[in-house]
Amino acid sequence: MDQTTAHVSDEDLVRRIAQTTGLPEGQARRVVADVVAHFSLTLEQYVRGRHHELQLYGARNEAIFDRIATELRHRPVRAPELSTRQLRRIVYG
């Protein structure tokens, strides 16, 4: 069992995903583990990673920071409201 799947402890959720999607349990477990890992990122990890990802697609910083601020408002565990300046500090130090 790899590190990602080791963190999935809710077997009921894995079974539910398998049943509702038709995925085999092994794949459902990996999907759940991936989602859990994504939402387990620290605020700083999320901001840096998302900034990098959006830059790769050619987005400019002004648009990137606006988009990240919006995305942070809609995460399951809501982050504090961050200004563009605070987001820049997370990315660039």
CSV table of N, CA and C in Angstrom, one decimal:
chain,number,residue,atom,x,y,z
A,1,MET,N,0.9,-1.2,0.0
A,1,MET,CA,0.0,0.0,0.0
A,1,MET,C,0.9,1.2,0.0
A,2,ASP,N,0.7,2.1,-0.9
A,2,ASP,CA,1.5,3.3,-1.0
A,2,ASP,C,1.1,4.4,0.0
A,3,GLN,N,1.9,5.4,0.2
A,3,GLN,CA,1.6,6.5,1.2
A,3,GLN,C,0.2,7.1,0.9
A,4,THR,N,-0.2,7.3,-0.3
A,4,THR,CA,-1.4,8.0,-0.6
A,4,THR,C,-2.6,7.2,-0.1
A,5,THR,N,-2.6,5.9,-0.4
A,5,THR,CA,-3.8,5.1,0.0
A,5,THR,C,-3.8,4.8,1.4
A,6,ALA,N,-2.7,4.9,2.1
A,6,ALA,CA,-2.6,4.6,3.5
A,6,ALA,C,-3.4,5.6,4.3
A,7,HIS,N,-3.6,6.8,3.8
A,7,HIS,CA,-4.4,7.8,4.6
A,7,HIS,C,-5.9,7.7,4.5
A,8,VAL,N,-6.3,6.8,3.6
A,8,VAL,CA,-7.8,6.6,3.5
A,8,VAL,C,-8.3,5.7,4.5
A,9,SER,N,-9.1,6.2,5.5
A,9,SER,CA,-9.5,5.3,6.6
A,9,SER,C,-11.0,5.1,6.5
A,10,ASP,N,-11.7,5.8,5.7
A,10,ASP,CA,-13.2,5.7,5.6
A,10,ASP,C,-13.6,4.7,4.5
A,11,GLU,N,-13.6,3.5,4.9
A,11,GLU,CA,-14.0,2.4,3.9
A,11,GLU,C,-15.4,2.6,3.4
A,12,ASP,N,-16.3,3.2,4.3
A,12,ASP,CA,-17.7,3.4,3.8
A,12,ASP,C,-17.7,4.4,2.6
A,13,LEU,N,-16.8,5.4,2.7
A,13,LEU,CA,-16.7,6.3,1.6
A,13,LEU,C,-16.2,5.7,0.3
A,14,VAL,N,-15.2,4.8,0.5
A,14,VAL,CA,-14.6,4.1,-0.6
A,14,VAL,C,-15.6,3.2,-1.3
A,15,ARG,N,-16.4,2.5,-0.5
A,15,ARG,CA,-17.4,1.6,-1.0
A,15,ARG,C,-18.5,2.4,-1.7
A,16,ARG,N,-18.9,3.6,-1.1
A,16,ARG,CA,-19.9,4.5,-1.8
A,16,ARG,C,-19.4,5.0,-3.1
A,17,ILE,N,-18.2,5.4,-3.2
A,17,ILE,CA,-17.6,5.9,-4.5
A,17,ILE,C,-17.6,4.7,-5.5
A,18,ALA,N,-17.2,3.6,-5.1
A,18,ALA,CA,-17.2,2.4,-6.0
A,18,ALA,C,-18.6,2.1,-6.5
A,19,GLN,N,-19.6,2.1,-5.6
A,19,GLN,CA,-20.9,1.8,-6.0
A,19,GLN,C,-21.6,2.8,-6.9
A,20,THR,N,-21.3,4.1,-6.6
A,20,THR,CA,-22.0,5.1,-7.4
A,20,THR,C,-21.3,5.4,-8.7
A,21,THR,N,-20.0,5.0,-8.8
A,21,THR,CA,-19.3,5.3,-10.0
A,21,THR,C,-19.1,4.1,-10.9
A,22,GLY,N,-19.2,2.9,-10.3
A,22,GLY,CA,-18.9,1.7,-11.0
A,22,GLY,C,-17.4,1.4,-11.0
A,23,LEU,N,-16.6,2.2,-10.3
A,23,LEU,CA,-15.1,1.9,-10.2
A,23,LEU,C,-14.9,0.7,-9.3
A,24,PRO,N,-13.9,0.0,-9.6
A,24,PRO,CA,-13.4,-1.1,-8.7
A,24,PRO,C,-13.0,-0.4,-7.4
A,25,GLU,N,-13.1,-1.2,-6.3
A,25,GLU,CA,-12.7,-0.6,-5.0
A,25,GLU,C,-11.3,0.0,-4.9
A,26,GLY,N,-10.4,-0.7,-5.6
A,26,GLY,CA,-9.0,-0.2,-5.6
A,26,GLY,C,-8.9,1.2,-6.2
A,27,GLN,N,-9.6,1.4,-7.4
A,27,GLN,CA,-9.5,2.7,-8.0
A,27,GLN,C,-10.3,3.7,-7.2
A,28,ALA,N,-11.4,3.3,-6.6
A,28,ALA,CA,-12.2,4.2,-5.7
A,28,ALA,C,-11.3,4.7,-4.6
A,29,ARG,N,-10.6,3.7,-4.0
A,29,ARG,CA,-9.7,4.1,-2.9
A,29,ARG,C,-8.6,5.1,-3.3
A,30,ARG,N,-8.1,4.9,-4.5
A,30,ARG,CA,-7.1,5.9,-5.0
A,30,ARG,C,-7.7,7.3,-5.3
A,31,VAL,N,-9.0,7.3,-5.8
A,31,VAL,CA,-9.7,8.5,-6.0
A,31,VAL,C,-9.9,9.3,-4.7
A,32,VAL,N,-10.4,8.5,-3.7
A,32,VAL,CA,-10.6,9.1,-2.4
A,32,VAL,C,-9.3,9.6,-1.8
A,33,ALA,N,-8.2,8.8,-1.9
A,33,ALA,CA,-6.9,9.2,-1.4
A,33,ALA,C,-6.4,10.5,-2.0
A,34,ASP,N,-6.7,10.6,-3.3
A,34,ASP,CA,-6.2,11.8,-4.1
A,34,ASP,C,-7.0,13.0,-3.6
A,35,VAL,N,-8.3,12.9,-3.4
A,35,VAL,CA,-9.1,14.0,-3.0
A,35,VAL,C,-8.7,14.4,-1.6
A,36,VAL,N,-8.5,13.4,-0.7
A,36,VAL,CA,-8.1,13.7,0.7
A,36,VAL,C,-6.7,14.4,0.7
A,37,ALA,N,-5.8,14.0,-0.1
A,37,ALA,CA,-4.5,14.6,-0.2
A,37,ALA,C,-4.6,16.0,-0.7
A,38,HIS,N,-5.4,16.2,-1.7
A,38,HIS,CA,-5.6,17.6,-2.2
A,38,HIS,C,-6.1,18.5,-1.2
A,39,PHE,N,-7.1,18.1,-0.4
A,39,PHE,CA,-7.7,19.0,0.6
A,39,PHE,C,-6.9,19.0,1.9
A,40,SER,N,-5.8,18.2,2.0
A,40,SER,CA,-5.0,18.2,3.1
A,40,SER,C,-3.8,19.2,3.0
A,41,LEU,N,-3.6,19.7,1.8
A,41,LEU,CA,-2.5,20.7,1.6
A,41,LEU,C,-2.7,21.9,2.5
A,42,THR,N,-1.6,22.4,3.0
A,42,THR,CA,-1.6,23.6,3.8
A,42,THR,C,-2.0,24.7,2.9
A,43,LEU,N,-2.4,25.8,3.5
A,43,LEU,CA,-2.7,27.0,2.7
A,43,LEU,C,-1.6,27.4,1.8
A,44,GLU,N,-0.4,27.4,2.3
A,44,GLU,CA,0.8,27.8,1.6
A,44,GLU,C,1.1,26.9,0.5
A,45,GLN,N,1.0,25.6,0.7
A,45,GLN,CA,1.2,24.6,-0.3
A,45,GLN,C,0.2,24.7,-1.5
A,46,TYR,N,-1.0,25.0,-1.1
A,46,TYR,CA,-2.1,25.1,-2.1
A,46,TYR,C,-1.8,26.4,-3.0
A,47,VAL,N,-1.5,27.5,-2.3
A,47,VAL,CA,-1.3,28.8,-3.0
A,47,VAL,C,-0.1,28.6,-4.0
A,48,ARG,N,1.0,28.1,-3.5
A,48,ARG,CA,2.2,28.0,-4.3
A,48,ARG,C,2.0,27.1,-5.5
A,49,GLY,N,1.4,25.9,-5.2
A,49,GLY,CA,1.1,24.9,-6.3
A,49,GLY,C,0.2,25.5,-7.3
A,50,ARG,N,-0.9,26.1,-6.9
A,50,ARG,CA,-1.9,26.6,-7.8
A,50,ARG,C,-1.3,27.8,-8.6
A,51,HIS,N,-0.5,28.6,-8.0
A,51,HIS,CA,0.2,29.7,-8.7
A,51,HIS,C,1.0,29.2,-9.8
A,52,HIS,N,1.8,28.2,-9.5
A,52,HIS,CA,2.7,27.5,-10.5
A,52,HIS,C,1.9,26.9,-11.6
A,53,GLU,N,0.9,26.2,-11.3
A,53,GLU,CA,0.0,25.6,-12.3
A,53,GLU,C,-0.6,26.6,-13.2
A,54,LEU,N,-1.1,27.7,-12.7
A,54,LEU,CA,-1.7,28.7,-13.5
A,54,LEU,C,-0.7,29.4,-14.4
A,55,GLN,N,0.5,29.6,-13.8
A,55,GLN,CA,1.6,30.2,-14.6
A,55,GLN,C,1.9,29.4,-15.8
A,56,LEU,N,1.9,28.1,-15.6
A,56,LEU,CA,2.2,27.1,-16.7
A,56,LEU,C,1.3,27.3,-17.9
A,57,TYR,N,0.0,27.7,-17.6
A,57,TYR,CA,-1.0,27.8,-18.6
A,57,TYR,C,-1.0,29.3,-19.1
A,58,GLY,N,0.0,30.1,-18.7
A,58,GLY,CA,0.1,31.4,-19.3
A,58,GLY,C,-0.6,32.5,-18.6
A,59,ALA,N,-1.2,32.2,-17.5
A,59,ALA,CA,-2.0,33.3,-16.8
A,59,ALA,C,-1.0,34.3,-16.2
A,60,ARG,N,-1.4,35.5,-16.0
A,60,ARG,CA,-0.6,36.6,-15.5
A,60,ARG,C,-0.9,36.7,-14.0
A,61,ASN,N,0.1,37.2,-13.2
A,61,ASN,CA,-0.1,37.2,-11.8
A,61,ASN,C,-1.4,37.9,-11.3
A,62,GLU,N,-1.8,39.0,-11.9
A,62,GLU,CA,-3.0,39.7,-11.4
A,62,GLU,C,-4.2,38.8,-11.5
A,63,ALA,N,-4.3,38.1,-12.6
A,63,ALA,CA,-5.4,37.2,-12.7
A,63,ALA,C,-5.3,35.9,-11.9
A,64,ILE,N,-4.0,35.5,-11.7
A,64,ILE,CA,-3.8,34.3,-10.9
A,64,ILE,C,-4.2,34.6,-9.4
A,65,PHE,N,-3.7,35.7,-8.9
A,65,PHE,CA,-4.0,36.0,-7.5
A,65,PHE,C,-5.5,36.2,-7.3
A,66,ASP,N,-6.2,36.8,-8.2
A,66,ASP,CA,-7.7,37.0,-8.1
A,66,ASP,C,-8.3,35.6,-8.1
A,67,ARG,N,-7.9,34.7,-9.0
A,67,ARG,CA,-8.5,33.4,-9.1
A,67,ARG,C,-8.2,32.6,-7.8
A,68,ILE,N,-7.0,32.6,-7.3
A,68,ILE,CA,-6.7,31.9,-6.1
A,68,ILE,C,-7.5,32.4,-4.9
A,69,ALA,N,-7.7,33.7,-4.8
A,69,ALA,CA,-8.5,34.3,-3.7
A,69,ALA,C,-9.9,33.8,-3.8
A,70,THR,N,-10.4,33.7,-5.0
A,70,THR,CA,-11.8,33.2,-5.2
A,70,THR,C,-11.9,31.7,-4.8
A,71,GLU,N,-10.9,30.9,-5.3
A,71,GLU,CA,-10.9,29.5,-5.0
A,71,GLU,C,-10.8,29.2,-3.5
A,72,LEU,N,-10.0,30.0,-2.8
A,72,LEU,CA,-9.9,29.8,-1.4
A,72,LEU,C,-11.2,30.0,-0.6
A,73,ARG,N,-12.0,30.8,-1.1
A,73,ARG,CA,-13.4,31.1,-0.5
A,73,ARG,C,-14.3,29.9,-0.6
A,74,HIS,N,-14.0,29.0,-1.6
A,74,HIS,CA,-14.9,27.9,-1.9
A,74,HIS,C,-14.4,26.5,-1.5
A,75,ARG,N,-13.3,26.5,-0.8
A,75,ARG,CA,-12.7,25.2,-0.4
A,75,ARG,C,-13.5,24.7,0.8
A,76,PRO,N,-13.6,23.4,1.0
A,76,PRO,CA,-14.4,22.8,2.1
A,76,PRO,C,-14.1,23.4,3.5
A,77,VAL,N,-12.8,23.5,3.7
A,77,VAL,CA,-12.3,24.2,4.9
A,77,VAL,C,-11.9,25.6,4.5
A,78,ARG,N,-12.7,26.5,4.8
A,78,ARG,CA,-12.4,27.9,4.3
A,78,ARG,C,-11.2,28.5,4.9
A,79,ALA,N,-10.4,29.1,4.0
A,79,ALA,CA,-9.2,29.8,4.4
A,79,ALA,C,-9.5,31.2,4.8
A,80,PRO,N,-8.7,31.8,5.5
A,80,PRO,CA,-8.9,33.3,5.8
A,80,PRO,C,-8.9,34.1,4.6
A,81,GLU,N,-9.6,35.2,4.5
A,81,GLU,CA,-9.5,36.1,3.4
A,81,GLU,C,-8.1,36.6,3.3
A,82,LEU,N,-7.5,36.5,2.1
A,82,LEU,CA,-6.1,37.0,1.9
A,82,LEU,C,-6.1,38.0,0.9
A,83,SER,N,-5.3,39.1,1.1
A,83,SER,CA,-5.2,40.1,0.1
A,83,SER,C,-4.2,39.6,-1.0
A,84,THR,N,-4.2,40.3,-2.1
A,84,THR,CA,-3.2,40.0,-3.2
A,84,THR,C,-1.8,40.1,-2.6
A,85,ARG,N,-1.5,41.1,-1.8
A,85,ARG,CA,-0.2,41.2,-1.2
A,85,ARG,C,0.2,40.0,-0.3
A,86,GLN,N,-0.8,39.5,0.5
A,86,GLN,CA,-0.5,38.3,1.3
A,86,GLN,C,-0.3,37.1,0.4
A,87,LEU,N,-1.0,37.0,-0.7
A,87,LEU,CA,-0.8,35.8,-1.6
A,87,LEU,C,0.6,35.9,-2.3
A,88,ARG,N,1.0,37.1,-2.7
A,88,ARG,CA,2.3,37.3,-3.2
A,88,ARG,C,3.4,36.9,-2.2
A,89,ARG,N,3.2,37.3,-1.0
A,89,ARG,CA,4.2,36.9,0.0
A,89,ARG,C,4.3,35.4,0.2
A,90,ILE,N,3.2,34.7,0.1
A,90,ILE,CA,3.3,33.3,0.2
A,90,ILE,C,4.1,32.7,-1.0
A,91,VAL,N,3.8,33.2,-2.2
A,91,VAL,CA,4.5,32.7,-3.4
A,91,VAL,C,6.0,33.1,-3.4
A,92,TYR,N,6.2,34.4,-3.2
A,92,TYR,CA,7.6,34.9,-3.4
A,92,TYR,C,8.4,35.1,-2.2
A,93,GLY,N,7.8,35.0,-1.0
A,93,GLY,CA,8.5,35.1,0.2
A,93,GLY,C,8.6,36.5,0.8
